[in-house]
Amino acid sequence: MESLHDAPHSMGTTIIGVTYDGGVVLGADSRTSTGMYVANRASDKITQLTDNVYVCRSGSAADSQIVSDYVRYFLEQHTIQLGEPATVKVAANLVRLLSYQNKNMLQTGLIVGGWDKHEGGQIYSVPLGGTILKEPFTIGGSGSTYLYGFFDQAWKEGMSKEEAEKLVVKAVSLAIARDGASGGVVRTVIINADGVTRNFYTGDTLPLWHEELEAHNSLLDILSSDSPVPMST
Amino acid sequence: MSSIGTGYDLSVTTFSPDGRVFQIEYAAKAVDNSGTVIGIKCKDGIVMGVEKLISSKMMLPGSNRRIHAVHRHSGMAIAGLAADGRQIVTRAKSEATSYEKVYGEPIPVKELAERVASYVHLCTLYWWLRPFGCGVILGGYDRNGPELYMVEPSGVSYRYFGAAIGKGRQAAKTEIEKLKLSELTCRQGVIEVAKIIYGVHDEAKDKAFELEMSWVCEESNCQHQKVPDDLLEEAKAAAKAALEDMDDD
């Protein structure tokens, strides 16, 4: 039987990017798996490219990291040459050129999101083959298959920052409930004219869905106390 | 009022004892002997005009274009050796398209000017290349608004609100300085540029000339294009009338 640690690190993932009135909200789960083993249960899949542009990574962890590193480097050079912050469109274009030109070797789906002073908040989807699509919202990763119907019903234009973030957190938690390859915590990044805000929602703050059980105290706490008390159901 | 750099002017890779590169200065002379080229930055865009001296009566009007579109949003007017100018335009076009391929957005005019200047400068560094014998006025409209640049044979490029090169540049600069550019629209600017070019044209030394003008402004939807024929005719008529007024005085 193949060793648990031989399989490539993949981020069976749920990633989301949503525009709202004034900026964007990016969201992701935090599970990185090697086959059936969870290699990292608290990974950060939302990576910074510039001060105002971030990318959500899915697919092969190595591939998405290397693409992000290259794009970050190119954008830094570009910003220095231009003398002003790079636009989200330029960041997304660089991501897709790398994805498309190396499509035979890469396996990564990316969501580029950010805010710039010319076009405001924008989300660009760059899926597996290197397509680039500018969209008001987009979802990706293995967990996203469970969210298409949800977004069809719940998405609306012109949401506020709070509404958008709540939508993203709810969606990621729904996907985590159904997708075995997604799990852990929900991370969100909000980008707008005022800057960037990172949020972190632990499992116990997330809503429970449909037959999920509430978390109980660990047996270790009970066994190490003086008189063991049986768990209540 | 030229100084002869005896011995130090044979190669562009030689400095004179007083720190000059004579070949570059001679290249600039080629620009000074050409027909006048003007560019102005009005409040809503750029207007460029060229005094195209006609060398032969048998030339078709409209041939020998001196103003070239580099990209949707920018154009270049050349003074000096025309063939050298064509080379620079080709390079500028290719820089603009390759930038857009990589970055996904039109090249900022500032970046384009820097790339053109860098290319012109390149040809002043090697003994087996000669400097370009032309000056370039580059006008464009990007998301930072309208911008006007001038590139000299030495490879320097500066941003201007009014620029003139060629024979009548001194007189043209004086006239441009009189204009209140921040209040002029491009429509009005076209008329003013025509008047200036007609004004600096030397009837005695040069015979006929053809006026070629282009603009990039809000009225042209931020695209670089030839000034529309009706406006061009209006400008020519106003310029000729202004000349007659001057003669009458």
XYZ file of C-alpha atoms in Angstrom:
482
model
C 0.000 0.000 0.000
C 1.339 3.387 -0.954
C 2.643 5.424 1.981
C 0.289 8.137 3.127
C 2.885 10.837 2.519
C 3.786 9.994 -1.081
C 0.782 11.486 -2.786
C 1.267 15.071 -3.991
C -0.079 17.812 -1.766
C -3.370 18.876 -3.228
C -5.729 21.474 -1.959
C -9.076 19.847 -2.364
C -10.513 23.169 -1.621
C -13.298 25.618 -1.523
C -12.386 29.119 -2.724
C -14.691 32.046 -3.369
C -14.347 35.600 -4.660
C -17.210 38.082 -4.448
C -17.497 41.775 -5.400
C -19.594 44.110 -3.310
C -20.391 47.787 -3.477
C -16.928 49.262 -2.819
C -14.574 46.269 -2.941
C -14.179 42.494 -2.891
C -14.348 39.663 -0.362
C -12.170 36.579 -0.887
C -12.851 33.410 1.105
C -11.319 29.957 1.465
C -11.251 26.859 3.657
C -7.963 25.701 5.190
C -7.491 22.005 4.392
C -4.439 20.754 2.484
C -4.531 16.995 1.889
C -2.053 14.382 0.657
C -4.417 11.627 -0.416
C -6.577 10.885 2.626
C -4.234 12.493 5.141
C -4.768 16.128 6.072
C -1.272 17.571 5.711
C -2.242 21.005 6.994
C -5.578 21.730 8.657
C -5.001 25.459 8.991
C -3.404 26.504 5.715
C -3.720 29.978 4.266
C -4.912 29.694 0.699
C -5.384 33.420 0.176
C -1.998 34.771 -0.866
C -0.893 38.366 -1.286
C 0.362 39.511 -4.705
C 0.520 43.271 -4.049
C -0.808 45.650 -1.386
C -4.169 45.687 -3.094
C -4.401 42.337 -4.958
C -4.714 38.853 -3.461
C -5.175 35.417 -5.032
C -7.113 32.342 -3.838
C -5.251 29.146 -4.675
C -6.700 25.696 -5.454
C -5.479 22.465 -7.048
C -1.850 21.485 -6.635
C -0.354 23.378 -3.692
C 3.123 23.479 -5.252
C 1.907 24.697 -8.631
C -0.270 27.432 -7.193
C 2.520 28.604 -4.893
C 5.078 28.858 -7.676
C 2.668 30.767 -9.915
C 1.896 33.180 -7.071
C 5.609 33.700 -6.405
C 6.384 34.523 -10.032
C 3.428 36.885 -10.358
C 4.350 38.655 -7.122
C 7.850 39.206 -8.459
C 6.665 40.486 -11.852
C 4.148 42.804 -10.216
C 6.794 44.270 -7.940
C 8.987 45.117 -10.931
C 5.976 46.499 -12.790
C 4.924 48.713 -9.854
C 8.416 50.194 -9.601
C 8.555 50.884 -13.345
C 5.059 52.354 -13.468
C 5.416 54.478 -10.347
C 1.928 53.594 -9.141
C 0.187 50.455 -7.779
C -0.508 47.749 -10.350
C -4.128 47.227 -11.338
C -6.064 44.040 -10.584
C -6.419 43.478 -14.329
C -2.661 43.409 -14.844
C -2.218 40.959 -11.951
C -4.895 38.685 -13.376
C -3.388 38.859 -16.852
C 0.044 37.840 -15.584
C -1.535 34.921 -13.700
C -3.349 33.710 -16.783
C -0.322 34.033 -19.094
C 1.652 31.751 -16.758
C -1.295 29.361 -16.450
C -1.934 29.212 -20.180
C 1.647 29.021 -21.392
C 2.427 26.210 -18.930
C -0.877 24.441 -19.095
C 0.718 21.041 -19.749
C 2.660 21.176 -16.516
C 0.370 22.985 -14.115
C -2.762 21.935 -12.321
C -4.104 24.959 -10.509
C -7.276 27.003 -10.448
C -6.919 30.560 -9.193
C -9.182 33.433 -8.248
C -7.562 36.883 -8.428
C -9.294 39.634 -6.500
C -8.448 43.165 -5.458
C -9.186 46.863 -5.563
C -7.593 49.649 -7.595
C -8.493 53.305 -7.992
C -9.366 53.043 -11.684
C -11.894 50.205 -11.743
C -12.684 49.633 -8.059
C -13.169 46.093 -6.765
C -12.744 43.310 -9.339
C -12.712 39.509 -9.352
C -11.029 37.495 -12.115
C -11.355 33.745 -12.414
C -8.389 31.806 -13.910
C -9.393 28.121 -14.010
C -7.344 25.096 -15.126
C -6.535 25.779 -18.794
C -5.628 29.450 -18.386
C -8.919 31.120 -19.301
C -9.443 34.556 -17.827
C -12.933 35.744 -16.935
C -13.921 38.904 -15.153
C -16.964 38.139 -13.008
C -19.034 39.736 -10.231
C -18.425 36.595 -8.178
C -16.811 33.229 -8.740
C -16.222 29.931 -6.927
C -13.535 27.289 -7.304
C -12.002 24.130 -5.916
C -13.533 20.724 -5.258
C -16.012 22.118 -2.737
C -17.422 24.611 -5.201
C -19.511 21.951 -6.957
C -21.856 22.069 -3.965
C -22.248 25.823 -4.136
C -23.493 26.581 -7.639
C -27.149 26.260 -6.735
C -26.610 28.141 -3.493
C -25.085 31.143 -5.243
C -27.714 31.151 -7.960
C -30.225 31.742 -5.209
C -28.310 33.794 -2.657
C -26.130 36.141 -4.770
C -27.331 39.656 -5.461
C -25.749 42.771 -6.961
C -24.726 45.709 -4.760
C -24.352 43.989 -1.391
C -22.757 45.741 1.542
C -19.405 44.640 2.936
C -21.042 42.842 5.871
C -23.587 41.050 3.671
C -20.882 39.922 1.269
C -18.648 38.556 4.002
C -21.530 36.729 5.651
C -22.425 35.182 2.310
C -18.861 34.006 1.748
C -18.512 32.497 5.228
C -21.864 30.741 4.935
C -20.951 29.360 1.522
C -17.556 28.028 2.595
C -19.065 26.396 5.651
C -21.723 24.726 3.482
C -19.052 23.350 1.194
C -16.965 22.151 4.141
C -20.003 20.251 5.431
C -20.406 18.324 2.177
C -16.903 18.125 0.632
C -14.487 15.741 2.338
C -11.550 17.519 0.761
C -12.475 20.868 2.331
C -12.341 21.619 6.017
C -10.698 23.408 8.895
C -11.324 27.109 9.380
C -12.755 29.782 7.101
C -10.419 32.611 6.166
C -11.647 35.788 4.499
C -9.812 38.790 3.049
C -11.709 42.025 2.409
C -10.065 44.514 0.010
C -11.349 48.018 -0.633
C -10.251 51.653 -0.858
C -9.383 51.706 2.851
C -7.057 48.718 2.609
C -7.078 45.034 3.474
C -8.767 43.216 6.384
C -8.066 39.577 7.189
C -10.606 37.554 9.169
C -10.519 34.073 10.586
C -13.509 31.999 11.624
C -12.846 28.900 13.703
C -14.980 25.781 13.367
C -17.013 26.519 16.477
C -18.158 29.897 15.157
C -19.500 28.429 11.933
C -23.146 27.428 11.504
C -23.962 23.691 11.525
C -25.803 22.174 8.607
C -28.203 19.304 8.336
C -27.284 16.497 10.742
C -23.848 17.834 11.610
C -23.141 17.264 15.305
C -22.091 19.937 17.708
C -18.511 19.734 18.881
C -18.070 18.065 22.284
C -15.281 18.463 24.785
C -12.281 16.265 24.215
C -12.099 12.942 26.108
C -8.674 14.033 27.355
C -10.247 16.776 29.463
C -12.665 14.320 31.011
C -10.178 11.535 31.698
C -7.651 13.830 33.337
C -10.173 15.235 35.825
C -10.601 13.672 39.292
C -13.826 11.818 38.824
C -14.558 10.990 35.245
C -17.986 12.222 34.231
C -19.702 10.445 31.370
C -20.379 12.577 28.257
C -23.886 13.835 27.910
C -25.603 13.159 24.601
C 26.793 79.063 -34.912
C 28.240 75.602 -35.040
C 31.488 74.559 -33.519
C 33.671 72.149 -35.427
C 34.783 69.258 -33.227
C 37.888 68.534 -35.241
C 39.075 65.039 -34.486
C 36.549 64.344 -31.737
C 33.545 64.098 -33.989
C 34.347 61.059 -36.034
C 32.544 58.527 -33.867
C 29.609 58.548 -31.532
C 31.749 56.710 -29.008
C 34.184 59.597 -28.624
C 33.845 62.416 -26.097
C 35.413 65.786 -26.810
C 37.673 67.330 -24.146
C 34.848 69.606 -23.076
C 32.480 66.682 -22.527
C 30.409 66.756 -25.700
C 29.520 63.965 -28.077
C 29.593 65.747 -31.406
C 27.900 63.057 -33.457
C 24.778 63.444 -31.351
C 24.870 67.212 -31.818
C 25.216 66.760 -35.573
C 22.236 64.402 -35.510
C 20.258 67.174 -33.842
C 21.201 69.460 -36.752
C 19.402 67.083 -39.102
C 16.281 67.645 -37.016
C 16.760 71.412 -37.046
C 16.813 71.467 -40.841
C 13.475 69.732 -41.231
C 10.002 71.231 -41.481
C 8.492 72.463 -38.218
C 6.623 69.988 -36.020
C 4.483 71.183 -33.101
C 2.598 69.489 -30.306
C 0.380 71.102 -27.657
C -1.500 69.732 -24.664
C -4.951 71.292 -24.390
C -7.267 70.782 -21.469
C -9.026 67.813 -23.068
C -6.316 66.256 -25.244
C -3.286 66.634 -27.510
C -2.987 68.296 -30.931
C 0.026 67.745 -33.203
C 0.819 69.517 -36.462
C 3.521 69.179 -39.124
C 4.749 71.631 -41.751
C 5.336 69.118 -44.528
C 7.661 70.770 -47.030
C 6.832 69.567 -50.528
C 9.937 68.662 -52.456
C 8.239 68.030 -55.778
C 5.102 69.423 -57.422
C 4.351 65.947 -58.698
C 3.839 64.476 -55.206
C 0.268 63.448 -54.405
C -1.249 65.396 -51.530
C -1.543 63.202 -48.477
C 1.532 61.137 -49.293
C 4.701 61.135 -47.208
C 2.861 60.914 -43.900
C 4.773 62.443 -41.031
C 2.316 61.669 -38.233
C 1.907 58.012 -37.345
C -0.469 56.169 -35.056
C 1.464 54.083 -32.568
C -1.439 52.587 -30.670
C -5.158 53.237 -30.374
C -4.499 55.958 -27.843
C -1.263 57.537 -29.063
C 0.562 58.920 -32.078
C 3.957 60.275 -33.095
C 5.007 63.180 -35.284
C 8.523 62.967 -36.720
C 10.978 65.679 -37.731
C 14.296 64.968 -39.441
C 15.314 61.979 -41.538
C 12.062 60.301 -42.567
C 13.479 56.798 -42.905
C 14.990 56.963 -39.419
C 11.613 58.112 -38.191
C 9.882 55.096 -39.718
C 12.230 52.816 -37.799
C 11.358 54.517 -34.518
C 7.634 54.312 -35.232
C 7.903 50.584 -35.966
C 9.739 50.040 -32.700
C 7.199 52.095 -30.758
C 4.318 50.111 -32.267
C 5.943 46.852 -31.323
C 6.660 48.040 -27.763
C 3.036 49.068 -27.395
C 1.617 45.753 -28.597
C 4.027 43.646 -26.581
C 3.226 45.608 -23.410
C -0.461 44.991 -23.927
C 0.149 41.282 -24.549
C 1.963 40.877 -21.258
C 0.091 43.271 -18.978
C -3.383 43.154 -20.497
C -3.877 46.911 -20.664
C -2.796 49.693 -23.083
C 0.722 50.988 -22.503
C 0.809 54.169 -20.401
C 2.129 57.068 -22.492
C 4.905 57.704 -19.970
C 6.132 54.129 -20.305
C 5.957 54.314 -24.115
C 7.989 57.522 -24.132
C 10.609 55.931 -21.882
C 10.894 52.896 -24.131
C 11.232 55.017 -27.280
C 13.827 57.221 -25.593
C 15.734 54.178 -24.414
C 15.779 52.800 -27.978
C 16.973 56.090 -29.450
C 19.665 56.276 -26.757
C 20.784 52.736 -27.546
C 21.930 53.911 -30.956
C 24.256 56.461 -29.388
C 26.256 53.861 -27.483
C 27.918 51.783 -30.180
C 30.432 52.772 -32.828
C 28.826 50.491 -35.392
C 25.458 52.272 -35.130
C 24.735 55.855 -35.950
C 22.341 58.011 -33.913
C 18.822 58.550 -35.227
C 18.601 61.792 -37.162
C 15.106 62.594 -36.030
C 13.156 64.160 -33.223
C 9.873 62.713 -32.089
C 6.828 64.389 -30.600
C 4.689 61.730 -28.940
C 1.162 62.487 -27.824
C -1.264 60.130 -26.136
C -4.297 59.867 -23.876
C -4.208 57.176 -21.187
C -6.030 56.729 -17.891
C -3.958 59.542 -16.362
C -5.233 61.963 -19.010
C -3.531 63.505 -22.058
C 0.297 63.576 -22.091
C 2.833 65.027 -24.514
C 6.471 63.945 -24.746
C 9.384 64.933 -26.924
C 12.306 62.609 -27.662
C 15.592 64.031 -28.984
C 18.347 62.218 -30.942
C 20.417 62.052 -27.764
C 17.759 59.829 -26.222
C 16.406 62.285 -23.652
C 12.695 62.482 -23.288
C 10.792 65.126 -21.387
C 7.147 65.762 -20.812
C 5.795 69.047 -22.146
C 2.614 71.024 -22.437
C 3.919 72.576 -25.648
C 6.802 71.460 -27.870
C 8.262 72.436 -31.242
C 11.115 71.033 -33.344
C 12.469 71.784 -36.809
C 13.216 74.964 -38.720
C 10.675 77.286 -37.180
C 10.878 76.008 -33.636
C 12.031 79.247 -31.995
C 9.203 81.273 -33.470
C 6.749 78.438 -32.832
C 7.736 78.147 -29.170
C 7.194 81.883 -28.711
C 3.726 81.567 -30.202
C 2.862 78.495 -28.124
C 3.900 80.258 -24.926
C 1.363 82.987 -25.720
C -1.492 80.467 -25.736
C -3.525 79.756 -22.596
C -3.345 75.997 -23.050
C -5.207 75.051 -19.887
C -8.284 76.858 -21.221
C -8.145 75.692 -24.825
C -10.180 72.753 -26.074
C -8.643 70.599 -28.791
C -11.051 72.020 -31.333
C -9.672 75.479 -30.616
C -6.157 74.041 -30.368
C -6.331 72.726 -33.932
C -6.990 76.256 -35.215
C -4.141 77.677 -33.143
C -1.637 75.055 -34.306
C -2.559 75.718 -37.935
C -2.063 79.457 -37.425
C 1.344 78.889 -35.846
C 2.551 76.603 -38.604
C 1.386 78.943 -41.350
C 2.987 81.778 -39.382
C 6.444 80.211 -39.062
C 6.589 78.958 -42.636
C 9.251 80.843 -44.508
C 7.829 81.733 -47.951
C 11.152 82.958 -49.234
C 13.340 79.970 -48.408
C 10.857 77.101 -48.792
C 8.216 76.897 -51.405
C 5.055 74.935 -50.922
C 4.083 73.019 -47.849
C 1.210 70.785 -46.789
C -0.279 70.951 -43.315
C -0.756 67.594 -41.590
C -2.514 67.462 -38.225
C -3.690 64.864 -35.761
C -5.334 64.868 -32.365
C -6.248 62.591 -29.491
C -8.905 64.019 -27.227
C -12.283 63.468 -25.660
C -13.955 64.457 -28.918
C -12.096 61.724 -30.772
C -13.107 59.276 -28.040
C -9.518 59.150 -26.757
C -8.364 57.571 -30.032
C -5.474 59.031 -31.993
C -6.682 60.080 -35.438
C -6.236 62.576 -38.262
C -8.065 65.827 -37.593
C -11.396 65.535 -39.477
C -11.305 67.119 -42.930
C -13.896 69.798 -42.248
C -12.084 71.025 -39.146
C -8.763 70.890 -40.988
C -10.144 73.092 -43.780
C -11.579 75.473 -41.191
C -8.166 75.649 -39.520
C -6.334 76.287 -42.783
C -8.772 79.041 -43.704
C -8.380 80.696 -40.289
C -4.596 80.442 -40.557
C -4.509 82.024 -44.004
C -6.819 84.802 -42.825
C -4.582 85.465 -39.808
C -1.561 85.708 -42.126
C -3.309 88.274 -44.295
C -4.210 90.318 -41.217
C -0.538 90.313 -40.219
C 0.478 91.400 -43.708
C -2.067 94.202 -43.701
C -0.750 95.697 -40.467
